Tab-separated table of C-alpha atoms in Angstrom:
chain	number	residue	atom	x	y	z
F	28	MET	CA	103.744	122.995	65.218
F	29	ALA	CA	102.967	125.118	68.250
F	30	ALA	CA	104.281	123.821	71.463
F	31	LEU	CA	101.590	122.918	74.216
F	32	LYS	CA	101.919	124.926	77.371
F	33	THR	CA	101.073	123.165	80.510
F	34	THR	CA	99.486	125.283	83.302
F	35	SER	CA	98.464	124.514	86.788
F	36	GLN	CA	94.836	125.102	85.521
F	37	HIS	CA	94.899	121.956	83.350
F	38	ILE	CA	96.397	119.632	85.879
F	39	LYS	CA	93.751	118.128	88.144
F	40	GLN	CA	94.645	117.025	91.597
F	41	ALA	CA	93.529	113.517	92.804
F	42	PRO	CA	91.177	113.809	95.643
F	43	SER	CA	92.835	112.987	98.980
F	44	LYS	CA	91.937	109.610	100.461
F	45	PRO	CA	90.930	109.174	104.067
F	46	ALA	CA	93.672	107.628	106.220
F	47	ALA	CA	93.417	103.784	105.807
F	48	LEU	CA	93.191	101.542	108.835
F	49	PRO	CA	96.229	99.411	109.597
F	50	THR	CA	96.513	96.438	107.508
F	51	TYR	CA	98.859	94.197	109.547
F	52	GLY	CA	100.076	92.424	106.555
F	53	ALA	CA	97.675	89.612	105.262
F	54	LEU	CA	95.612	89.566	108.616
F	55	PRO	CA	91.983	89.501	107.569
F	56	ALA	CA	89.483	91.914	109.208
F	57	THR	CA	87.304	89.179	110.490
F	58	GLY	CA	87.388	85.436	110.716
F	59	TYR	CA	90.021	83.127	112.217
F	60	VAL	CA	93.725	82.930	111.837
F	61	ARG	CA	96.096	80.056	112.689
F	62	ILE	CA	99.530	80.527	114.227
F	63	SER	CA	101.107	80.270	110.723
F	64	ASP	CA	99.251	83.331	109.705
F	65	LEU	CA	100.482	85.246	112.738
F	66	ARG	CA	104.139	84.444	112.262
F	67	PRO	CA	104.736	87.137	109.624
F	68	ILE	CA	102.971	89.779	111.659
F	69	LEU	CA	104.174	89.332	115.126
F	70	PRO	CA	107.856	89.866	116.115
F	71	PHE	CA	108.085	86.669	118.338
F	72	SER	CA	108.231	83.002	118.126
F	73	ASP	CA	105.401	80.397	118.399
F	74	SER	CA	106.595	79.647	121.888
F	75	THR	CA	106.435	83.261	122.978
F	76	ILE	CA	102.854	83.466	121.589
F	77	TRP	CA	101.879	80.584	123.772
F	78	ARG	CA	103.680	81.940	126.758
F	79	ARG	CA	101.861	85.216	126.309
F	80	VAL	CA	98.440	83.348	125.950
F	81	ARG	CA	99.193	81.615	129.301
F	82	ALA	CA	100.215	84.868	130.890
F	83	GLY	CA	97.053	86.700	129.588
F	84	THR	CA	98.998	89.255	127.593
F	85	PHE	CA	97.900	87.979	124.271
F	86	PRO	CA	94.347	86.975	123.147
F	87	ALA	CA	93.319	83.291	123.860
F	88	PRO	CA	92.681	81.145	120.847
F	89	VAL	CA	89.641	79.226	120.095
F	90	LYS	CA	89.609	75.403	119.658
F	91	LEU	CA	87.772	74.845	116.394
F	92	SER	CA	88.264	70.998	116.351
F	93	GLU	CA	90.403	68.400	118.022
F	94	ARG	CA	93.491	69.516	115.973
F	95	ILE	CA	92.666	73.018	114.986
F	96	THR	CA	93.328	76.139	117.121
F	97	ALA	CA	92.838	79.610	115.874
F	98	TRP	CA	92.520	83.163	116.893
F	99	ARG	CA	89.665	85.411	116.175
F	100	ALA	CA	91.286	88.139	113.751
F	101	GLU	CA	89.341	90.898	115.456
F	102	ASP	CA	91.000	89.949	118.807
F	103	VAL	CA	94.434	90.033	117.307
F	104	ARG	CA	93.730	93.263	115.602
F	105	HIS	CA	92.444	94.741	118.857
F	106	TRP	CA	95.693	93.596	120.652
F	107	LEU	CA	97.910	95.041	117.903
F	108	ASP	CA	96.077	98.328	118.031
F	109	ALA	CA	96.558	98.393	121.875
F	110	GLN	CA	100.246	97.764	121.555
F	111	ALA	CA	100.591	100.522	119.002
F	112	LYS	CA	98.698	102.900	121.445
F	113	GLU	CA	100.987	101.832	124.470
F	114	ALA	CA	104.084	102.447	122.237
F	115	ALA	CA	102.917	105.985	121.372
């Protein structure tokens, strides 16, 4: 049997993909997220999140019902993007 020769002409390169937007873990692109969804993404505690909300340095949540408070995912993403730009 003859050995097969591999040349660069026969190897196809995969097309390059455009740079993906930051995913921020499981943070959805739109909708609402609760504080439990923010814990794995943000590097600070629940108390610090609320302190930052009161200080105006983190987006304010929306009261969806008497016992449910959530943040707009778009607001959190915008805040994260702004933090990344500040750090750069």
